[in-house]
GROMACS .gro file of C-alpha atoms in nm:
model
  274
    1MET     CA    1  11.637  10.562   4.108
    2GLY     CA    2  11.398  10.328   4.225
    3LYS     CA    3  11.662  10.144   4.456
    4LYS     CA    4  11.760  10.480   4.587
    5HIS     CA    5  11.412  10.564   4.678
    6ALA     CA    6  11.359  10.230   4.843
    7ARG     CA    7  11.663  10.300   5.046
    8GLU     CA    8  11.567  10.648   5.139
    9THR     CA    9  11.204  10.492   5.237
   10ALA     CA   10  11.322  10.214   5.458
   11ALA     CA   11  11.573  10.477   5.649
   12ALA     CA   12  11.266  10.699   5.695
   13ASP     CA   13  11.060  10.409   5.836
   14HIS     CA   14  11.340  10.312   6.071
   15ASP     CA   15  11.381  10.669   6.193
   16ALA     CA   16  11.014  10.676   6.246
   17ALA     CA   17  10.993  10.382   6.444
   18PRO     CA   18  10.868  10.420   6.809
   19ALA     CA   19  11.102  10.354   7.077
   20LEU     CA   20  11.138   9.982   7.216
   21ASP     CA   21  10.930   9.945   7.515
   22ARG     CA   22  11.089   9.787   7.826
   23LYS     CA   23  10.906   9.444   7.823
   24THR     CA   24  11.020   9.379   7.473
   25TYR     CA   25  11.358   9.501   7.537
   26ASP     CA   26  11.405   9.288   7.850
   27ALA     CA   27  11.279   8.980   7.682
   28ALA     CA   28  11.515   9.029   7.355
   29LEU     CA   29  11.818   9.106   7.585
   30ARG     CA   30  11.769   8.793   7.787
   31GLU     CA   31  11.772   8.571   7.478
   32LEU     CA   32  12.096   8.757   7.365
   33HIS     CA   33  12.243   8.730   7.718
   34VAL     CA   34  12.198   8.328   7.687
   35GLU     CA   35  12.364   8.333   7.344
   36LEU     CA   36  12.666   8.553   7.503
   37VAL     CA   37  12.707   8.289   7.769
   38ARG     CA   38  12.717   8.015   7.495
   39MET     CA   39  12.970   8.241   7.323
   40GLN     CA   40  13.168   8.285   7.618
   41ASP     CA   41  13.182   7.893   7.682
   42TRP     CA   42  13.336   7.861   7.326
   43ILE     CA   43  13.577   8.153   7.356
   44LYS     CA   44  13.714   7.987   7.680
   45ALA     CA   45  13.724   7.631   7.528
   46THR     CA   46  13.881   7.726   7.197
   47GLY     CA   47  14.127   7.997   7.322
   48THR     CA   48  13.966   8.259   7.083
   49LYS     CA   49  14.088   8.625   7.120
   50ILE     CA   50  13.851   8.901   7.066
   51CYS     CA   51  13.889   9.288   7.058
   52VAL     CA   52  13.586   9.503   7.046
   53VAL     CA   53  13.619   9.889   7.005
   54PHE     CA   54  13.340  10.135   7.095
   55GLU     CA   55  13.379  10.488   6.959
   56GLY     CA   56  13.125  10.768   6.906
   57ARG     CA   57  13.017  11.105   6.986
   58ASP     CA   58  12.957  11.207   7.352
   59GLY     CA   59  12.640  11.088   7.473
   60ALA     CA   60  12.590  10.820   7.206
   61GLY     CA   61  12.532  10.533   7.458
   62LYS     CA   62  12.860  10.355   7.479
   63GLY     CA   63  12.880  10.299   7.830
   64GLY     CA   64  12.516  10.158   7.846
   65THR     CA   65  12.570   9.926   7.569
   66ILE     CA   66  12.898   9.806   7.706
   67LYS     CA   67  12.707   9.737   8.050
   68ALA     CA   68  12.414   9.544   7.862
   69LEU     CA   69  12.676   9.342   7.683
   70THR     CA   70  12.879   9.232   7.985
   71GLU     CA   71  12.638   9.228   8.290
   72ARG     CA   72  12.568   8.850   8.242
   73VAL     CA   73  12.919   8.725   8.159
   74SER     CA   74  13.251   8.681   8.356
   75PRO     CA   75  13.457   8.984   8.402
   76ARG     CA   76  13.754   8.747   8.403
   77ILE     CA   77  13.678   8.681   8.026
   78PHE     CA   78  13.511   9.007   7.926
   79ARG     CA   79  13.757   9.279   8.027
   80VAL     CA   80  13.659   9.636   7.990
   81ILE     CA   81  13.951   9.887   7.922
   82ALA     CA   82  13.859  10.256   7.985
   83LEU     CA   83  14.178  10.435   8.020
   84PRO     CA   84  14.229  10.752   8.197
   85ALA     CA   85  14.405  11.052   8.057
   86PRO     CA   86  14.766  10.982   7.977
   87THR     CA   87  15.045  11.047   8.229
   88GLU     CA   88  15.344  11.262   8.152
   89ARG     CA   89  15.554  10.944   8.098
   90GLU     CA   90  15.291  10.783   7.868
   91LYS     CA   91  15.285  11.103   7.661
   92SER     CA   92  15.639  11.052   7.582
   93GLN     CA   93  15.593  10.699   7.470
   94MET     CA   94  15.490  10.579   7.119
   95TYR     CA   95  15.121  10.679   7.119
   96MET     CA   96  14.992  10.322   7.061
   97GLN     CA   97  15.223  10.171   7.341
   98ARG     CA   98  14.970  10.233   7.617
   99TYR     CA   99  14.702  10.041   7.440
  100ILE     CA  100  14.878   9.740   7.330
  101PRO     CA  101  14.945   9.564   7.661
  102HIS     CA  102  14.561   9.552   7.712
  103LEU     CA  103  14.508   9.349   7.378
  104PRO     CA  104  14.352   9.008   7.453
  105ALA     CA  105  14.521   8.672   7.543
  106ALA     CA  106  14.368   8.358   7.464
  107GLY     CA  107  14.025   8.301   7.565
  108GLU     CA  108  13.949   8.669   7.649
  109VAL     CA  109  13.722   8.944   7.500
  110VAL     CA  110  13.863   9.279   7.564
  111ILE     CA  111  13.627   9.585   7.506
  112PHE     CA  112  13.772   9.922   7.465
  113ASP     CA  113  13.561  10.197   7.582
  114ARG     CA  114  13.726  10.449   7.383
  115SER     CA  115  14.044  10.333   7.227
  116TRP     CA  116  14.362  10.439   7.023
  117TYR     CA  117  14.118  10.652   6.815
  118ASN     CA  118  14.112  10.909   7.087
  119ARG     CA  119  14.397  11.046   6.864
  120ALA     CA  120  14.157  11.082   6.572
  121GLY     CA  121  13.871  11.222   6.771
  122VAL     CA  122  13.887  11.416   7.097
  123GLU     CA  123  14.262  11.485   7.077
  124ARG     CA  124  14.256  11.624   6.731
  125VAL     CA  125  13.935  11.836   6.796
  126MET     CA  126  14.035  11.952   7.147
  127GLY     CA  127  14.398  12.038   7.011
  128PHE     CA  128  14.559  11.800   7.252
  129CYS     CA  129  14.787  11.687   6.947
  130ASP     CA  130  14.902  11.860   6.622
  131GLU     CA  131  14.788  11.778   6.262
  132GLU     CA  132  15.137  11.600   6.200
  133GLN     CA  133  15.081  11.368   6.487
  134VAL     CA  134  14.726  11.309   6.365
  135GLU     CA  135  14.850  11.224   6.015
  136ILE     CA  136  15.101  10.981   6.135
  137PHE     CA  137  14.841  10.797   6.345
  138LEU     CA  138  14.601  10.771   6.040
  139ARG     CA  139  14.892  10.624   5.849
  140ALA     CA  140  14.992  10.395   6.120
  141VAL     CA  141  14.665  10.267   6.246
  142PRO     CA  142  14.575  10.045   5.949
  143LEU     CA  143  14.920   9.886   6.005
  144LEU     CA  144  14.858   9.828   6.387
  145GLU     CA  145  14.528   9.662   6.311
  146ARG     CA  146  14.658   9.442   6.023
  147ALA     CA  147  14.927   9.326   6.290
  148ILE     CA  148  14.650   9.262   6.563
  149VAL     CA  149  14.416   9.078   6.294
  150GLY     CA  150  14.750   8.895   6.178
  151SER     CA  151  14.798   8.769   6.561
  152ASN     CA  152  14.458   8.595   6.534
  153VAL     CA  153  14.278   8.840   6.706
  154LEU     CA  154  13.897   8.920   6.581
  155LEU     CA  155  13.882   9.285   6.565
  156ILE     CA  156  13.525   9.446   6.573
  157LYS     CA  157  13.484   9.815   6.575
  158TYR     CA  158  13.158   9.998   6.651
  159TRP     CA  159  13.090  10.370   6.591
  160LEU     CA  160  12.768  10.488   6.761
  161GLU     CA  161  12.613  10.783   6.584
  162VAL     CA  162  12.364  10.995   6.784
  163SER     CA  163  12.186  11.274   6.609
  164GLU     CA  164  12.229  11.666   6.722
  165PRO     CA  165  11.885  11.694   6.922
  166GLU     CA  166  11.921  11.359   7.082
  167GLN     CA  167  12.270  11.433   7.191
  168THR     CA  168  12.153  11.791   7.356
  169ARG     CA  169  11.863  11.602   7.530
  170ARG     CA  170  12.085  11.333   7.682
  171LEU     CA  171  12.352  11.591   7.801
  172GLN     CA  172  12.082  11.807   7.940
  173GLN     CA  173  11.942  11.506   8.128
  174ARG     CA  174  12.301  11.452   8.272
  175ILE     CA  175  12.298  11.791   8.412
  176GLN     CA  176  11.933  11.762   8.576
  177ASP     CA  177  11.971  11.396   8.686
  178GLY     CA  178  12.192  11.335   9.011
  179ARG     CA  179  12.273  10.993   8.911
  180LYS     CA  180  12.436  11.100   8.610
  181THR     CA  181  12.622  11.409   8.676
  182TRP     CA  182  12.954  11.223   8.689
  183LYS     CA  183  12.905  11.129   8.334
  184LEU     CA  184  12.905  11.503   8.225
  185THR     CA  185  13.280  11.625   8.224
  186ASP     CA  186  13.449  11.981   8.147
  187MET     CA  187  13.555  11.803   7.819
  188ASP     CA  188  13.211  11.705   7.737
  189LEU     CA  189  13.077  12.068   7.783
  190LYS     CA  190  13.385  12.203   7.565
  191SER     CA  191  13.320  11.960   7.302
  192TYR     CA  192  12.981  12.005   7.275
  193SER     CA  193  12.968  12.302   7.058
  194ARG     CA  194  13.220  12.150   6.802
  195TRP     CA  195  12.979  11.911   6.647
  196TYR     CA  196  13.102  11.964   6.286
  197ASP     CA  197  13.466  11.957   6.387
  198TYR     CA  198  13.395  11.607   6.528
  199SER     CA  199  13.208  11.523   6.200
  200ARG     CA  200  13.526  11.612   5.995
  201ALA     CA  201  13.759  11.433   6.237
  202ARG     CA  202  13.511  11.126   6.207
  203ASP     CA  203  13.507  11.156   5.829
  204ALA     CA  204  13.892  11.142   5.800
  205MET     CA  205  13.923  10.855   6.044
  206PHE     CA  206  13.675  10.641   5.874
  207ALA     CA  207  13.851  10.727   5.527
  208ALA     CA  208  14.198  10.595   5.673
  209SER     CA  209  14.090  10.304   5.894
  210ASP     CA  210  13.791  10.148   5.740
  211THR     CA  211  13.939   9.852   5.599
  212ASP     CA  212  13.829   9.514   5.468
  213PHE     CA  213  14.026   9.353   5.741
  214ALA     CA  214  13.900   9.583   6.018
  215PRO     CA  215  13.592   9.772   5.908
  216TRP     CA  216  13.380  10.020   6.115
  217HIS     CA  217  13.030   9.910   6.186
  218VAL     CA  218  12.806  10.215   6.244
  219VAL     CA  219  12.494  10.205   6.485
  220LYS     CA  220  12.212  10.452   6.497
  221SER     CA  221  12.201  10.504   6.850
  222ASP     CA  222  11.916  10.748   6.921
  223ASP     CA  223  11.699  10.458   7.047
  224LYS     CA  224  11.935  10.321   7.305
  225ARG     CA  225  11.731   9.999   7.365
  226ARG     CA  226  11.757   9.917   6.990
  227ALA     CA  227  12.112  10.022   6.958
  228ARG     CA  228  12.217   9.780   7.213
  229LEU     CA  229  12.012   9.471   7.104
  230ASN     CA  230  12.156   9.553   6.744
  231ILE     CA  231  12.496   9.556   6.850
  232ILE     CA  232  12.492   9.258   7.060
  233SER     CA  233  12.291   9.092   6.786
  234HIS     CA  234  12.581   9.197   6.539
  235LEU     CA  235  12.860   9.100   6.774
  236LEU     CA  236  12.716   8.750   6.812
  237SER     CA  237  12.705   8.702   6.421
  238GLN     CA  238  13.072   8.798   6.383
  239VAL     CA  239  13.208   8.527   6.608
  240PRO     CA  240  13.190   8.156   6.458
  241TYR     CA  241  13.104   8.010   6.796
  242GLU     CA  242  12.939   7.684   6.858
  243ARG     CA  243  12.745   7.570   7.164
  244ILE     CA  244  12.965   7.380   7.427
  245HIS     CA  245  12.733   7.133   7.593
  246ARG     CA  246  12.779   7.125   7.972
  247LYS     CA  247  12.720   6.832   8.198
  248LYS     CA  248  12.360   6.848   8.358
  249ILE     CA  249  12.412   7.030   8.701
  250ALA     CA  250  12.269   6.897   9.032
  251LEU     CA  251  12.310   7.052   9.375
  252PRO     CA  252  12.491   6.800   9.605
  253GLN     CA  253  12.373   6.732   9.954
  254ARG     CA  254  12.453   6.964  10.236
  255GLN     CA  255  12.651   6.838  10.529
  256LYS     CA  256  12.485   6.758  10.838
  257PRO     CA  257  12.518   6.988  11.139
  258GLY     CA  258  12.739   6.758  11.333
  259GLY     CA  259  12.637   6.939  11.641
  260TYR     CA  260  12.698   7.294  11.533
  261ARG     CA  261  12.489   7.570  11.678
  262GLU     CA  262  12.474   7.924  11.598
  263PRO     CA  263  12.659   8.137  11.847
  264ASP     CA  264  12.507   8.427  12.048
  265TYR     CA  265  12.729   8.686  11.889
  266PRO     CA  266  12.635   9.048  11.880
  267TYR     CA  267  12.662   9.109  11.488
  268ARG     CA  268  12.662   9.429  11.362
  269TYR     CA  269  12.379   9.417  11.135
  270VAL     CA  270  12.330   9.682  10.858
  271PRO     CA  271  12.016   9.884  10.945
  272GLU     CA  272  11.712   9.754  10.747
  273THR     CA  273  11.602  10.121  10.623
  274TYR     CA  274  11.408   9.969  10.354
   0.00000   0.00000   0.00000
């Protein structure tokens, strides 16, 4: 009983923690970005293959987290995959088929902004597949992921969990902010009212696919900044990278002009509005 009370108290303290201020967040993120670059060097040098799956409710902060994770690393090594709705041809294929070609090769990190788990979530809740198809998927997904892991891919899965009030606040913000209206789709509006259908779908997904070889890592994301830092820190802890020492960099001397003169050319300059 004492341990249970301690866990509940710790959870309550975490929930009551004030939002992380921008200065503290930026400083912590900068340090994590340095480590991500070091990890990138190691991945490139060793040919390591990493696949990161991001799932969660609408408005949970997947996009912002992926942006924070990738903004200081090479897009040729860190590839983000966000597939559109399947074509008619893709609908006729084996369900996993459209995802498999995007899995990482040596020296790559592939990040799925939603993944094959669409079948266990949005497709199930919104009626884009039947229950038999869902059951087939839930039986097959551990087999697929065991094969992925067996091919020396480090598979890391994150589920971002947002509370009902915070999800409502974020979706309302998208409606009011002209910079974010593109994030609010008809599907988001339709799925908003089905909170508990998504909860049941999530629970079934976890029961089928939270395995020792490919576990789910759940992140409380009501505080976006804390969630981003926690995810990046956790990701770094999952990769056994070592620092690759680079040669000291020094800029070479520029060549002499050798008689070059700037031409008197009527360049079409962009107006300096700001």
